[in-house]
GROMACS .gro file of C-alpha atoms in nm:
model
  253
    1UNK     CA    1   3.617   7.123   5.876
    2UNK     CA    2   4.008   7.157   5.976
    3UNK     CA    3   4.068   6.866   5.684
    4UNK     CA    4   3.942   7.065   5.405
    5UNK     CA    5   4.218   7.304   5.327
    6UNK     CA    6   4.480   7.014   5.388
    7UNK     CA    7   4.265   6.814   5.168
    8UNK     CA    8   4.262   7.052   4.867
    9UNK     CA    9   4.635   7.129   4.900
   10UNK     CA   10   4.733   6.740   4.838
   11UNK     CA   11   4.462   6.760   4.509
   12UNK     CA   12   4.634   7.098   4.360
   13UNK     CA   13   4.970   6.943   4.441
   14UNK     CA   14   4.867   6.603   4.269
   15UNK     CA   15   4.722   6.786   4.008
   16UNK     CA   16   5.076   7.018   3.920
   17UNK     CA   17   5.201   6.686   3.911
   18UNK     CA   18   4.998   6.510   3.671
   19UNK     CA   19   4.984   6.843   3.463
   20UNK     CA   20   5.337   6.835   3.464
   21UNK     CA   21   5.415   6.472   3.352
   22UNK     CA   22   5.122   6.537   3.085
   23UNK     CA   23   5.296   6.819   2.925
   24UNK     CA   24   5.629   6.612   2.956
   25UNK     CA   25   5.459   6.374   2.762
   26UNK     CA   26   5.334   6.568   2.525
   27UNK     CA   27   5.661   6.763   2.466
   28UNK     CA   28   5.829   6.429   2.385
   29UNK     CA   29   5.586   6.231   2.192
   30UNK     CA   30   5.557   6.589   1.943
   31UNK     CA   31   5.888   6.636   1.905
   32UNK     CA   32   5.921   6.935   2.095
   33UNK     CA   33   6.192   6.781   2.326
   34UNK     CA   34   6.408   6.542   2.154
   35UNK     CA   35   6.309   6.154   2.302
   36UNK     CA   36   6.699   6.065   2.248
   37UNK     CA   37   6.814   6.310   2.495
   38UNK     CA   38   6.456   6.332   2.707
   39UNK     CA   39   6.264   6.061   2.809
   40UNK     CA   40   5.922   6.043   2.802
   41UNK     CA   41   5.770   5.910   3.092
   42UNK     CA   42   5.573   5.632   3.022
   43UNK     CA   43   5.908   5.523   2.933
   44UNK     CA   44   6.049   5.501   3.337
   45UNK     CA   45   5.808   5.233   3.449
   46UNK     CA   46   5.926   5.004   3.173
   47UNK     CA   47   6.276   5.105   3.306
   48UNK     CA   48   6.231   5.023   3.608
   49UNK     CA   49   6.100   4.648   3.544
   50UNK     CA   50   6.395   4.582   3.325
   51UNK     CA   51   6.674   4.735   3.652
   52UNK     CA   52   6.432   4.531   3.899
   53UNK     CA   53   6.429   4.191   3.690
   54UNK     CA   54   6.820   4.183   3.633
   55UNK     CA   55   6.893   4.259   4.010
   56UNK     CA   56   7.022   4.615   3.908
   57UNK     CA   57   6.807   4.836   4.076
   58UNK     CA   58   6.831   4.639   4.477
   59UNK     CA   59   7.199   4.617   4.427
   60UNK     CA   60   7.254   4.942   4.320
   61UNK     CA   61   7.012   5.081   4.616
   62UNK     CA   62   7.137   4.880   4.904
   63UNK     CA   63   7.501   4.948   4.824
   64UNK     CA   64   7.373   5.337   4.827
   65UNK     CA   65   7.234   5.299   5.129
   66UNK     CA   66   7.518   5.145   5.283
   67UNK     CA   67   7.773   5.383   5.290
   68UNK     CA   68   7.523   5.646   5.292
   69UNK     CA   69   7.381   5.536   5.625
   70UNK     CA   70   7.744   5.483   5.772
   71UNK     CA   71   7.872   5.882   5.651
   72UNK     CA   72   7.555   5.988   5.784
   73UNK     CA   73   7.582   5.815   6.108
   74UNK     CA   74   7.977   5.945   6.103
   75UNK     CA   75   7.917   6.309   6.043
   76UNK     CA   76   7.619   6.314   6.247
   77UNK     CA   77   7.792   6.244   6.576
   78UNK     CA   78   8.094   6.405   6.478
   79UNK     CA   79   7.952   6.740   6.416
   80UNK     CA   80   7.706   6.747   6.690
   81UNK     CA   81   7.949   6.642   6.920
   82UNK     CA   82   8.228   6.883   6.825
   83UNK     CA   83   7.958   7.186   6.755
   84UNK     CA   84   7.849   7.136   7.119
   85UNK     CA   85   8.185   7.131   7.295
   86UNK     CA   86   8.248   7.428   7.052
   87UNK     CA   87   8.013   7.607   7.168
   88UNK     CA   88   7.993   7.523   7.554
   89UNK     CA   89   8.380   7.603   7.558
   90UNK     CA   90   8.463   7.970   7.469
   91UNK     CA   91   8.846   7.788   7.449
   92UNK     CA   92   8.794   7.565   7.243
   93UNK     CA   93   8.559   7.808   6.999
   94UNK     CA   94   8.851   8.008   6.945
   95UNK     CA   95   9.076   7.788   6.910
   96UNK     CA   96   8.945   7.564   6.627
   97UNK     CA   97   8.762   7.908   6.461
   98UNK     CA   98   9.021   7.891   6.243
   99UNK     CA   99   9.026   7.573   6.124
  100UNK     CA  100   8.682   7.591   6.028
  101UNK     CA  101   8.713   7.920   5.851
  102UNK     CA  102   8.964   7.741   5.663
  103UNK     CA  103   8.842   7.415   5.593
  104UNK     CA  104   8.430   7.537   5.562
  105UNK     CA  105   8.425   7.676   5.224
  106UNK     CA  106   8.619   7.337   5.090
  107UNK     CA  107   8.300   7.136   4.911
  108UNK     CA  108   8.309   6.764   4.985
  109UNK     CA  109   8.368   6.676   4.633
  110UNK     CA  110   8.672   6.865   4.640
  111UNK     CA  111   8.811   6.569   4.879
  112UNK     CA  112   8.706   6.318   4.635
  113UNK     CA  113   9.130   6.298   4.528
  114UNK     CA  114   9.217   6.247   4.823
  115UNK     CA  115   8.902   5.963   4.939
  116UNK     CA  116   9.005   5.801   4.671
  117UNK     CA  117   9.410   5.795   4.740
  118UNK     CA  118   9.309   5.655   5.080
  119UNK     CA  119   9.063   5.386   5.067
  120UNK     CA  120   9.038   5.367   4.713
  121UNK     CA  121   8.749   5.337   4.481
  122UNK     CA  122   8.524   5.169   4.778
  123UNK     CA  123   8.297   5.196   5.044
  124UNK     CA  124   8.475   5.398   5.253
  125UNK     CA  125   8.604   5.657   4.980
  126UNK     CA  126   8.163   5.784   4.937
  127UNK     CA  127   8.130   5.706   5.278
  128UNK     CA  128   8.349   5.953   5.391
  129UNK     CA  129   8.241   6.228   5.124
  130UNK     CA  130   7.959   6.206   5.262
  131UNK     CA  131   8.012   6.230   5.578
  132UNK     CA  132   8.222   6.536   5.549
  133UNK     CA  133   7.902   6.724   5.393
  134UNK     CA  134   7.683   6.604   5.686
  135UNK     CA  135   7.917   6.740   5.932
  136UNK     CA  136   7.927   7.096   5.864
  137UNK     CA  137   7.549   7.091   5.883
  138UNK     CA  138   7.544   6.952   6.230
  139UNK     CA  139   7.859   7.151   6.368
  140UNK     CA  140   7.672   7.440   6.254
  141UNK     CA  141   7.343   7.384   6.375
  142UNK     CA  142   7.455   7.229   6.724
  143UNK     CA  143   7.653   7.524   6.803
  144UNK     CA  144   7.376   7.803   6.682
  145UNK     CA  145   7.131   7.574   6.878
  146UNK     CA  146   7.360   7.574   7.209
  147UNK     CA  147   7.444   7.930   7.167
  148UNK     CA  148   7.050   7.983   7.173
  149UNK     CA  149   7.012   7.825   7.507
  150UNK     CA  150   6.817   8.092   7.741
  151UNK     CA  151   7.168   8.188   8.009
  152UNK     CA  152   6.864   8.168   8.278
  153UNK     CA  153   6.837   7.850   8.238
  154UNK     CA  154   7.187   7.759   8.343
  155UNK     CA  155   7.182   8.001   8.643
  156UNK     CA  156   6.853   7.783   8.728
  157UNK     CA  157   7.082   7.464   8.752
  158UNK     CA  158   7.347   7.640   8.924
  159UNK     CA  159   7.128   7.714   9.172
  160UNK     CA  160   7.007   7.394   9.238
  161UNK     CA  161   7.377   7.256   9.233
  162UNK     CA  162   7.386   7.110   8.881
  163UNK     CA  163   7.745   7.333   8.815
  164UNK     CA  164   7.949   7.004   8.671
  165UNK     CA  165   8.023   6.966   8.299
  166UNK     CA  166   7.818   6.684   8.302
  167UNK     CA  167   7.537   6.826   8.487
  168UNK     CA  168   7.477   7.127   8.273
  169UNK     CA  169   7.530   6.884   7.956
  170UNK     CA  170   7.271   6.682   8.006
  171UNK     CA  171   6.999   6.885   8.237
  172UNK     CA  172   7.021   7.190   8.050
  173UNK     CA  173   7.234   7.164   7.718
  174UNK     CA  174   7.109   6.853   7.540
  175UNK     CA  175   6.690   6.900   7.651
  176UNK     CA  176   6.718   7.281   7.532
  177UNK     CA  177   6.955   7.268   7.210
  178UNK     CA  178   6.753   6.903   7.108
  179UNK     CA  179   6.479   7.107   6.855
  180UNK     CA  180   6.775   7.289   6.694
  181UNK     CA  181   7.008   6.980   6.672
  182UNK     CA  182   6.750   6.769   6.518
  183UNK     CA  183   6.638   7.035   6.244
  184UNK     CA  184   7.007   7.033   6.177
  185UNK     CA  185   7.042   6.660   6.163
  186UNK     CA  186   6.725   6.638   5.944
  187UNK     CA  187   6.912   6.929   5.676
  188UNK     CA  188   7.164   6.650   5.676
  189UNK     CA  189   6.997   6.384   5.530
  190UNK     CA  190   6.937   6.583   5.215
  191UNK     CA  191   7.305   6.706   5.236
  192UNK     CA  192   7.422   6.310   5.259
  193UNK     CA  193   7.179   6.216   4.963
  194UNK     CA  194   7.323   6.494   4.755
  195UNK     CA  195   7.648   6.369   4.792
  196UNK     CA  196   7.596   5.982   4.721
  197UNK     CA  197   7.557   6.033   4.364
  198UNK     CA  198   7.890   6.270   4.327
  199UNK     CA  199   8.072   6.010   4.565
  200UNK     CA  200   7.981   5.694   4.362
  201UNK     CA  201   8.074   5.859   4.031
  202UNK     CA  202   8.409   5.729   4.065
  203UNK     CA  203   8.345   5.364   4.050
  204UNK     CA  204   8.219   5.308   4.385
  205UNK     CA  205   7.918   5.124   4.375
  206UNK     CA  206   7.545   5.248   4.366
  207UNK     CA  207   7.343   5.482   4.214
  208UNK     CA  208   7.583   5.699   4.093
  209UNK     CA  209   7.765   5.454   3.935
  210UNK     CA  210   7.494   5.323   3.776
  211UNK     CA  211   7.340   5.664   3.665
  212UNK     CA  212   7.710   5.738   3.479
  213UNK     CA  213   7.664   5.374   3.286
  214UNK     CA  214   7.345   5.466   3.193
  215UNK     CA  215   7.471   5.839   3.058
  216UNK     CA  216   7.696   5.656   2.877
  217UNK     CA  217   7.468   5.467   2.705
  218UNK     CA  218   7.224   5.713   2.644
  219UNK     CA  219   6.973   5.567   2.832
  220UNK     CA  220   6.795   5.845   2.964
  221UNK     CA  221   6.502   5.676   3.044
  222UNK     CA  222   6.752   5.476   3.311
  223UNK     CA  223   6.838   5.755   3.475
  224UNK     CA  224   6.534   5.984   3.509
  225UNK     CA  225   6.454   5.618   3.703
  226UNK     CA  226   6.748   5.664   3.940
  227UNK     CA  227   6.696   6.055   3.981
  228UNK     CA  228   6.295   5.932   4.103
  229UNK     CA  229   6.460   5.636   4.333
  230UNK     CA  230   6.670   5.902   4.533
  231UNK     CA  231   6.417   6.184   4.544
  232UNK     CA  232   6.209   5.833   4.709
  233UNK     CA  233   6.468   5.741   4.908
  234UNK     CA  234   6.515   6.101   5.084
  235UNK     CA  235   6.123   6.180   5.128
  236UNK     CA  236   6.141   5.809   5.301
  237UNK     CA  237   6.417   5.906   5.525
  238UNK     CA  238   6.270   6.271   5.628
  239UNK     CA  239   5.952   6.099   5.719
  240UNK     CA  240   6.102   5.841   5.922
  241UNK     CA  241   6.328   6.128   6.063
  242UNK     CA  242   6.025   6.355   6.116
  243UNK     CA  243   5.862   6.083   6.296
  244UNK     CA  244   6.149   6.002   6.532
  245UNK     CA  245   6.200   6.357   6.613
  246UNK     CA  246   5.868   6.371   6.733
  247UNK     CA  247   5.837   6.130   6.958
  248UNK     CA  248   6.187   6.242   7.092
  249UNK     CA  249   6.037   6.591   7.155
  250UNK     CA  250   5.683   6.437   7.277
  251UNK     CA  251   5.774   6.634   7.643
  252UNK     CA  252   5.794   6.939   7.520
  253UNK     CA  253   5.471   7.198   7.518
   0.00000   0.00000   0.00000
């Protein structure tokens, strides 16, 4: 009985979808939406043979994923590391408040000058893009997740003696602020995928850099293909996140 409504969400979403590619179609193949700036399609698949048979599409995806997996990794630590001394040190929370008022509302792209004056047009240049991006999301969400901690919790441990910084840390910080920190870690996978694409657009190597070849060549087709291989990518990642997080959290109620 409790499977039915799940059940008949997955066939109206699977139907949208299939009504949508349908009318896509149809759009295309009547001239409605021009097939030299649209594709149609029934013309990805084909797309995707031709990037898979020449090598293109592996290469381009594992040297994504490479420098996407090391800015996530970077920014990850970084800003849930920094958020939580932040926010566990009324100090240190005022004295770096200004720096991140002033360096916040700077978009990663905007350092895309200055990745590229330092490591050049490489690995490290989208690597570090994204990694900035990834880091506000986890400074953010560490700190609002610390800040959330219940203060009777922490006169619990004082009273049983756990008063050290590395007592509260990890008996009352880390198990309390964990469901916060990971719903901020999994908003920064999305955040690190929307960046790879900007980051490689430079003539690092990846999807992005294949996706601007393609524009150039009009191949539409090509990149509606690339477009589908990151929105894959991402739901991949989430679920694999979603599944960690799970068994991370399996002791709580």
């Amino acid at each position: 009985m409790s499977r039915g409504p799940p059940r008949r969400a997955g066939l109206w979403a699977a139907g949208g979808l299939a009504a949508f590619l349908a009318i896509w179609e149809l759009a295309v193949e009547t001239g409605l939406l021009p097939s030299t700036m649209v594709p149609a399609p029934s013309s990805v698949p084909g797309a995707f043979l031709s990037e898979l048979r020449n090598g293109i599409w592996a290469a381009s995806v594992t040297a994504s994923l490479s420098h996407y997996l090391i800015g996530l990794a970077i920014g990850s630590l970084l800003g849930i590391s920094v958020g939580i001394a932040v926010a566990m040190s009324p100090r240190l929370g005022a004295a770096q408040s200004g720096i991140a008022r002033l360096l916040r509302p700077i978009p990663p792209l905007a350092w895309i000058p200055f990745a590229l004056i330092w490591f050049g047009a490489s690995e490290g240049a989208a690597a570090f893009i994204i990694a900035i991006g990834v880091f506000w999301v986890n400074y953010f969400a560490a700190i609002a997740a610390v800040q959330a901690i219940d203060p009777g919790l922490h006169e619990v441990a004082a009273a049983f003696g756990q008063r050290g910084l590395g007592a509260r840390l990890f008996k009352v910080v880390l198990p309390a602020a964990s469901p916060g920190i990971l719903s901020g870690s999994r908003a920064g996978l999305g955040q690190g995928w929307m960046a790879v694409v900007a980051a490689e657009l430079f003539g690092v190597p990846g999807i992005g850099q294949r996706m601007s070849d393609a524009a150039g060549l009009l191949a539409t087709n090509v990149l509606v293909l690339y477009m589908l291989t990151i929105a894959l990518l991402y739901a991949m990642s989430d679920a694999a996140f979603q599944w960690l997080s799970r068994r991370m959290l399996a002791w709580m109620p």
